[in-house]
């Protein structure tokens, strides 16, 4: 016997079968296996995540909308959301994504997955115990701002050093990178 949700139509999950393979499209499988074996965590199966995304996104959201998961693991629910946006004709790069988790390895995998899945530059991935008091998002934003400022300062100093010393020949890869 087949069960369906009232008002649910299979077209809501059209394309779910064409979602990127987790074996080649993310770092989730190895992280999932490690988590299940050693950490006692459980990740939402991709098929369930696809149905959840279809039910919560019957139409394309307004660009700039925020999608956040405070217990993201490796990001499977947001991957399904990004796939759903693609199915509806949108581009995940036009949205804002936030993922946090308490597990360091899961957060690292989520960050890599955000790049693999093409979520764009509006992504914040951070490690936090979201059940503990504190404004973890604000702390993560402040840390990101500091890292980006350090990156800009370091690149600026490197560019200045190259210009002052003339150590890179015009047309060389080092000069082109600066």
Coordinates of N, CA and C in Angstrom, one line a residue, residues 3-176:
X3 N 1.4 5.2 0.7 CA 0.8 6.3 1.5 C 1.3 7.7 0.9
X4 N 0.4 8.6 0.8 CA 0.8 10.0 0.4 C 0.3 11.0 1.4
X5 N 0.9 12.1 1.4 CA 0.4 13.2 2.2 C -0.7 13.9 1.5
X6 N -1.8 14.4 2.2 CA -2.9 15.1 1.6 C -2.3 16.3 0.9
X7 N -2.8 16.5 -0.4 CA -2.4 17.6 -1.2 C -0.9 17.5 -1.7
X8 N -0.3 16.4 -1.4 CA 1.1 16.3 -1.9 C 1.1 15.7 -3.3
X9 N 1.8 16.2 -4.2 CA 1.9 15.7 -5.5 C 3.4 15.3 -5.8
X10 N 3.6 14.2 -6.5 CA 5.0 13.8 -6.7 C 5.8 14.8 -7.5
X11 N 5.1 15.7 -8.2 CA 5.9 16.7 -9.0 C 6.7 17.6 -8.0
X12 N 6.3 17.7 -6.8 CA 7.0 18.5 -5.8 C 8.4 18.1 -5.7
X13 N 8.6 16.8 -5.9 CA 10.0 16.3 -5.7 C 10.6 15.9 -7.1
X14 N 10.1 16.5 -8.1 CA 10.6 16.2 -9.5 C 12.1 16.6 -9.4
X15 N 12.9 15.7 -10.0 CA 14.3 16.0 -10.0 C 15.0 15.5 -8.8
X16 N 14.3 14.9 -7.8 CA 15.0 14.4 -6.6 C 16.0 13.3 -7.0
X17 N 15.5 12.5 -8.0 CA 16.4 11.4 -8.4 C 17.6 11.9 -9.2
X18 N 17.6 13.1 -9.7 CA 18.7 13.7 -10.4 C 19.6 14.5 -9.5
X19 N 19.4 14.4 -8.2 CA 20.3 15.2 -7.3 C 21.7 14.7 -7.4
X20 N 22.7 15.6 -7.2 CA 24.0 15.1 -7.2 C 24.3 13.9 -6.3
X21 N 25.0 13.0 -6.9 CA 25.3 11.8 -6.1 C 26.1 12.1 -4.9
X22 N 25.7 11.6 -3.7 CA 26.5 11.9 -2.5 C 27.9 11.2 -2.6
X23 N 28.0 10.2 -3.4 CA 29.3 9.6 -3.5 C 30.3 10.5 -4.2
X24 N 29.8 11.4 -5.1 CA 30.8 12.2 -5.8 C 30.5 13.7 -5.6
X25 N 29.3 14.0 -5.0 CA 28.9 15.4 -4.9 C 29.1 16.0 -3.5
X26 N 29.7 15.3 -2.5 CA 29.8 15.9 -1.2 C 30.8 15.1 -0.4
X27 N 31.1 15.6 0.7 CA 32.0 14.8 1.7 C 31.1 14.1 2.7
X28 N 29.8 14.1 2.5 CA 28.9 13.6 3.5 C 29.1 12.1 3.8
X29 N 29.2 11.3 2.8 CA 29.2 9.8 3.1 C 30.3 9.4 4.1
X30 N 31.6 9.9 3.9 CA 32.6 9.5 4.8 C 32.4 10.2 6.2
X31 N 31.9 11.4 6.2 CA 31.6 12.0 7.5 C 30.4 11.4 8.2
X32 N 29.4 11.0 7.4 CA 28.2 10.3 8.0 C 28.6 9.0 8.6
X33 N 29.5 8.2 7.9 CA 29.9 6.9 8.4 C 30.7 7.1 9.7
X34 N 31.6 8.0 9.7 CA 32.4 8.3 10.9 C 31.6 8.7 12.1
X35 N 30.6 9.6 11.8 CA 29.7 10.1 12.9 C 28.9 9.0 13.4
X36 N 28.3 8.2 12.6 CA 27.5 7.1 13.1 C 28.3 6.1 13.9
X37 N 29.5 5.8 13.5 CA 30.2 4.8 14.2 C 30.8 5.3 15.5
X38 N 31.3 6.5 15.5 CA 32.1 7.0 16.6 C 31.4 8.1 17.5
X39 N 30.5 8.9 16.9 CA 30.0 10.0 17.6 C 28.5 9.9 17.9
X40 N 27.9 8.8 17.4 CA 26.5 8.6 17.7 C 25.5 9.7 17.1
X41 N 26.0 10.3 16.1 CA 25.1 11.3 15.4 C 24.4 10.7 14.3
X42 N 23.3 11.3 13.9 CA 22.5 10.8 12.7 C 22.2 11.9 11.8
X43 N 22.4 11.7 10.5 CA 22.2 12.6 9.5 C 20.9 12.3 8.7
X44 N 20.2 13.3 8.3 CA 19.0 13.1 7.5 C 19.3 12.4 6.2
X45 N 18.6 11.3 5.8 CA 18.9 10.7 4.5 C 18.5 11.7 3.4
X46 N 19.3 11.6 2.3 CA 19.1 12.6 1.2 C 17.6 12.6 0.6
X47 N 17.0 11.4 0.6 CA 15.7 11.3 0.1 C 14.7 12.0 1.0
X48 N 14.9 11.9 2.3 CA 14.0 12.6 3.2 C 14.3 14.1 3.1
X49 N 15.5 14.5 3.0 CA 15.9 16.0 2.8 C 15.2 16.5 1.6
X50 N 15.2 15.8 0.5 CA 14.6 16.2 -0.8 C 13.1 16.5 -0.6
X51 N 12.4 15.5 0.1 CA 11.0 15.7 0.3 C 10.7 16.9 1.2
X52 N 11.5 17.1 2.3 CA 11.4 18.2 3.2 C 11.6 19.5 2.4
X53 N 12.6 19.6 1.5 CA 12.8 20.8 0.7 C 11.6 21.1 -0.2
X54 N 11.1 20.0 -0.8 CA 10.0 20.2 -1.8 C 8.7 20.7 -1.0
X55 N 8.5 20.2 0.2 CA 7.3 20.6 0.9 C 7.4 22.0 1.5
X56 N 8.6 22.4 1.8 CA 8.8 23.8 2.4 C 9.1 24.8 1.3
X57 N 9.4 24.4 0.1 CA 9.7 25.3 -1.0 C 8.8 25.0 -2.2
X58 N 7.5 25.2 -2.2 CA 6.7 24.9 -3.4 C 6.9 25.8 -4.5
X59 N 7.5 27.0 -4.2 CA 7.8 27.9 -5.3 C 9.2 28.6 -5.0
X60 N 9.8 29.2 -6.0 CA 11.1 29.8 -5.9 C 11.1 30.9 -4.8
X61 N 11.9 30.9 -3.8 CA 12.0 32.0 -2.9 C 12.6 33.2 -3.5
X62 N 12.3 34.4 -2.8 CA 12.9 35.6 -3.2 C 14.4 35.6 -3.1
X63 N 15.2 36.0 -4.1 CA 16.6 36.0 -4.0 C 17.0 36.9 -2.7
X64 N 18.1 36.4 -2.1 CA 18.5 37.1 -0.9 C 18.0 36.4 0.4
X65 N 17.0 35.5 0.2 CA 16.4 34.8 1.4 C 17.5 34.0 2.1
X66 N 17.4 33.9 3.5 CA 18.3 33.2 4.3 C 17.8 31.8 4.5
X67 N 18.8 30.9 4.4 CA 18.5 29.5 4.7 C 19.5 29.1 5.8
X68 N 19.1 28.7 7.0 CA 20.0 28.4 8.1 C 19.7 27.1 8.7
X69 N 20.7 26.4 9.1 CA 20.5 25.1 9.8 C 21.5 25.1 11.0
X70 N 20.9 25.3 12.3 CA 21.8 25.4 13.5 C 22.4 24.0 13.9
X71 N 21.9 22.9 13.3 CA 22.5 21.6 13.6 C 22.7 20.9 12.2
X72 N 23.5 21.6 11.4 CA 23.7 21.2 10.0 C 24.4 19.9 9.7
X73 N 25.2 19.5 10.6 CA 26.0 18.3 10.3 C 26.9 18.7 9.1
X74 N 26.8 17.9 8.1 CA 27.6 18.1 6.8 C 26.8 19.0 5.8
X75 N 25.6 19.4 6.2 CA 24.8 20.3 5.3 C 23.8 19.7 4.4
X76 N 23.4 18.4 4.7 CA 22.5 17.7 3.8 C 21.2 18.4 3.6
X77 N 20.6 19.0 4.6 CA 19.3 19.7 4.4 C 19.4 20.9 3.5
X78 N 20.5 21.6 3.7 CA 20.7 22.8 2.9 C 21.1 22.4 1.4
X79 N 21.8 21.3 1.3 CA 22.1 20.8 -0.1 C 20.7 20.5 -0.8
X80 N 19.8 19.8 -0.1 CA 18.5 19.6 -0.7 C 17.8 20.9 -1.0
X81 N 17.9 21.9 -0.2 CA 17.3 23.2 -0.4 C 17.9 23.8 -1.7
X82 N 19.2 23.7 -1.8 CA 19.9 24.3 -3.0 C 19.5 23.6 -4.3
X83 N 19.3 22.2 -4.2 CA 18.9 21.5 -5.3 C 17.4 21.8 -5.7
X84 N 16.6 22.1 -4.7 CA 15.2 22.5 -4.9 C 15.2 23.8 -5.6
X85 N 16.0 24.7 -5.2 CA 16.1 26.1 -5.8 C 16.5 25.9 -7.3
X86 N 17.4 25.0 -7.6 CA 17.8 24.8 -9.0 C 16.7 24.2 -9.8
X87 N 15.9 23.3 -9.2 CA 14.8 22.6 -9.9 C 13.8 23.7 -10.2
X88 N 13.6 24.7 -9.3 CA 12.6 25.7 -9.6 C 13.1 26.8 -10.5
X89 N 14.3 26.7 -11.0 CA 14.9 27.7 -11.9 C 15.7 28.7 -11.3
X90 N 16.1 28.6 -10.0 CA 16.9 29.6 -9.4 C 18.3 29.2 -9.3
X91 N 19.1 30.1 -8.7 CA 20.6 29.8 -8.6 C 20.9 30.0 -7.1
X92 N 21.4 28.9 -6.4 CA 21.7 29.0 -5.0 C 22.7 30.2 -4.6
X93 N 23.5 30.6 -5.6 CA 24.4 31.8 -5.3 C 23.6 33.0 -5.0
X94 N 22.3 33.1 -5.3 CA 21.5 34.3 -5.1 C 20.9 34.3 -3.7
X95 N 21.3 33.4 -2.8 CA 20.7 33.3 -1.5 C 21.8 33.3 -0.4
X96 N 21.4 33.4 0.8 CA 22.3 33.4 2.0 C 22.2 32.1 2.7
X97 N 23.3 31.5 3.0 CA 23.4 30.2 3.7 C 24.1 30.3 5.0
X98 N 23.6 29.6 6.0 CA 24.3 29.5 7.3 C 24.2 28.1 7.8
X99 N 25.3 27.6 8.2 CA 25.4 26.2 8.8 C 26.2 26.2 10.0
X100 N 25.7 25.6 11.1 CA 26.6 25.5 12.2 C 26.3 24.1 12.8
X101 N 27.3 23.6 13.6 CA 27.2 22.3 14.2 C 28.2 22.3 15.3
X102 N 28.0 21.4 16.2 CA 28.9 21.3 17.4 C 30.2 20.4 17.0
X103 N 30.1 19.6 16.0 CA 31.2 18.7 15.6 C 32.1 19.4 14.7
X104 N 33.4 19.4 15.1 CA 34.4 20.1 14.2 C 34.5 19.4 12.8
X105 N 34.6 18.1 12.8 CA 34.7 17.4 11.5 C 33.5 17.7 10.6
X106 N 32.3 17.7 11.1 CA 31.1 18.0 10.4 C 31.1 19.4 9.8
X107 N 31.6 20.3 10.6 CA 31.7 21.7 10.2 C 32.7 21.9 9.0
X108 N 33.8 21.2 9.1 CA 34.8 21.2 8.0 C 34.2 20.6 6.8
X109 N 33.5 19.5 6.9 CA 32.8 18.9 5.7 C 31.8 19.8 5.2
X110 N 31.0 20.5 6.0 CA 29.9 21.4 5.6 C 30.6 22.6 4.8
X111 N 31.7 23.1 5.3 CA 32.4 24.2 4.6 C 32.8 23.7 3.2
X112 N 33.4 22.5 3.1 CA 33.9 22.0 1.8 C 32.7 21.8 0.9
X113 N 31.6 21.2 1.5 CA 30.4 20.9 0.7 C 29.8 22.2 0.1
X114 N 29.8 23.3 0.9 CA 29.2 24.6 0.4 C 29.9 25.0 -0.9
X115 N 31.2 24.7 -1.0 CA 32.0 25.1 -2.2 C 31.6 24.0 -3.3
X116 N 31.6 22.8 -2.9 CA 31.3 21.7 -3.9 C 29.9 21.9 -4.5
X117 N 28.9 22.3 -3.7 CA 27.5 22.5 -4.1 C 27.3 23.8 -4.8
X118 N 28.3 24.7 -4.9 CA 28.2 26.0 -5.5 C 27.2 27.0 -4.9
X119 N 27.3 27.1 -3.5 CA 26.4 28.0 -2.8 C 26.8 29.4 -2.9
X120 N 28.0 29.7 -3.4 CA 28.4 31.1 -3.6 C 29.2 31.6 -2.4
X121 N 29.2 33.0 -2.4 CA 30.1 33.6 -1.4 C 29.3 34.0 -0.1
X122 N 28.0 33.9 -0.2 CA 27.1 34.3 1.0 C 26.9 33.2 1.9
X123 N 28.0 32.6 2.3 CA 27.9 31.4 3.2 C 28.6 31.6 4.5
X124 N 28.0 31.3 5.6 CA 28.6 31.3 6.9 C 28.5 29.9 7.5
X125 N 29.7 29.3 7.8 CA 29.7 28.0 8.4 C 30.6 28.1 9.6
X126 N 30.0 27.7 10.7 CA 30.8 27.8 12.0 C 30.4 26.7 13.0
X127 N 31.4 26.5 13.9 CA 31.2 25.5 14.9 C 30.7 26.2 16.2
X128 N 29.6 25.6 16.7 CA 29.0 26.2 17.9 C 28.0 25.1 18.5
X129 N 27.9 25.2 19.8 CA 26.9 24.5 20.5 C 25.7 25.4 20.6
X130 N 24.8 25.2 19.6 CA 23.7 26.2 19.5 C 22.6 26.1 20.6
X131 N 22.8 25.1 21.5 CA 21.9 25.0 22.6 C 22.5 25.8 23.8
X132 N 23.7 26.1 23.7 CA 24.4 26.9 24.8 C 24.1 28.4 24.7
X133 N 24.1 29.1 25.8 CA 23.8 30.5 25.7 C 24.9 31.3 24.9
X134 N 24.6 32.4 24.3 CA 25.5 33.2 23.6 C 25.0 33.4 22.2
X135 N 25.6 34.5 21.6 CA 25.2 34.8 20.2 C 26.3 34.3 19.3
X136 N 26.2 33.0 19.0 CA 27.2 32.3 18.2 C 27.3 32.8 16.8
X137 N 26.2 33.2 16.2 CA 26.3 33.8 14.9 C 27.1 35.1 14.9
X138 N 26.9 36.0 15.8 CA 27.6 37.2 15.9 C 29.1 36.9 16.1
X139 N 29.4 36.0 16.9 CA 30.8 35.6 17.1 C 31.5 35.1 15.8
X140 N 30.7 34.3 15.1 CA 31.2 33.7 13.8 C 31.4 34.9 12.8
X141 N 30.4 35.8 12.7 CA 30.5 36.9 11.8 C 31.7 37.8 12.1
X142 N 32.0 38.0 13.4 CA 33.2 38.8 13.8 C 34.5 38.1 13.5
X143 N 34.5 36.8 13.7 CA 35.7 36.0 13.3 C 35.9 36.1 11.8
X144 N 34.9 35.9 11.0 CA 35.0 36.0 9.6 C 35.5 37.4 9.2
X145 N 35.0 38.4 9.7 CA 35.4 39.8 9.4 C 36.9 39.9 9.7
X146 N 37.3 39.4 10.8 CA 38.8 39.5 11.2 C 39.6 38.7 10.2
X147 N 39.2 37.5 9.8 CA 40.0 36.7 8.9 C 40.0 37.4 7.5
X148 N 38.9 38.0 7.0 CA 38.9 38.7 5.8 C 39.8 39.9 5.8
X149 N 39.8 40.6 6.9 CA 40.6 41.8 7.0 C 42.1 41.4 7.0
X150 N 42.4 40.4 7.7 CA 43.8 39.9 7.7 C 44.2 39.5 6.3
X151 N 43.3 38.8 5.6 CA 43.6 38.4 4.2 C 43.9 39.6 3.3
X152 N 43.0 40.6 3.4 CA 43.2 41.9 2.6 C 44.5 42.6 3.0
X153 N 44.8 42.7 4.3 CA 46.1 43.3 4.7 C 47.3 42.5 4.2
X154 N 47.3 41.2 4.3 CA 48.4 40.4 3.8 C 48.6 40.5 2.3
X155 N 47.5 40.5 1.6 CA 47.6 40.6 0.1 C 48.1 42.0 -0.2
X156 N 47.6 43.0 0.5 CA 48.1 44.4 0.2 C 49.6 44.5 0.4
X157 N 50.0 43.9 1.5 CA 51.5 44.0 1.8 C 52.3 43.3 0.8
X158 N 51.8 42.1 0.4 CA 52.5 41.4 -0.7 C 52.6 42.1 -2.0
X159 N 51.5 42.8 -2.4 CA 51.5 43.6 -3.6 C 52.4 44.7 -3.5
X160 N 52.4 45.4 -2.3 CA 53.4 46.5 -2.1 C 54.8 46.0 -2.2
X161 N 55.1 44.9 -1.6 CA 56.5 44.4 -1.6 C 56.9 44.1 -3.0
X162 N 56.0 43.5 -3.8 CA 56.4 43.2 -5.2 C 56.6 44.5 -6.0
X163 N 55.8 45.5 -5.8 CA 55.9 46.8 -6.5 C 57.2 47.5 -6.1
X164 N 57.5 47.5 -4.8 CA 58.7 48.2 -4.3 C 60.0 47.5 -4.7
X165 N 60.0 46.2 -4.7 CA 61.2 45.5 -5.0 C 61.4 45.2 -6.5
X166 N 60.3 45.2 -7.2 CA 60.3 44.9 -8.6 C 60.8 43.4 -8.8
X167 N 60.5 42.6 -7.8 CA 61.0 41.2 -7.8 C 60.2 40.4 -8.8
X168 N 59.1 40.8 -9.2 CA 58.3 40.0 -10.2 C 58.4 40.6 -11.6
X169 N 58.8 39.9 -12.5 CA 58.9 40.4 -13.9 C 57.6 40.6 -14.5
X170 N 57.4 41.7 -15.3 CA 56.1 41.9 -15.9 C 55.7 40.8 -16.7
X171 N 54.5 40.3 -16.5 CA 54.0 39.2 -17.3 C 54.2 37.9 -16.6
X172 N 55.0 37.8 -15.5 CA 55.2 36.6 -14.8 C 54.0 36.2 -14.0
X173 N 53.8 34.9 -13.7 CA 52.6 34.6 -12.9 C 52.6 35.3 -11.5
X174 N 53.7 35.5 -10.9 CA 53.7 36.2 -9.6 C 53.2 37.6 -9.8
X175 N 53.6 38.3 -10.8 CA 53.1 39.7 -11.1 C 51.6 39.7 -11.4
X176 N 51.2 38.7 -12.2 CA 49.8 38.6 -12.6 C 48.9 38.4 -11.4

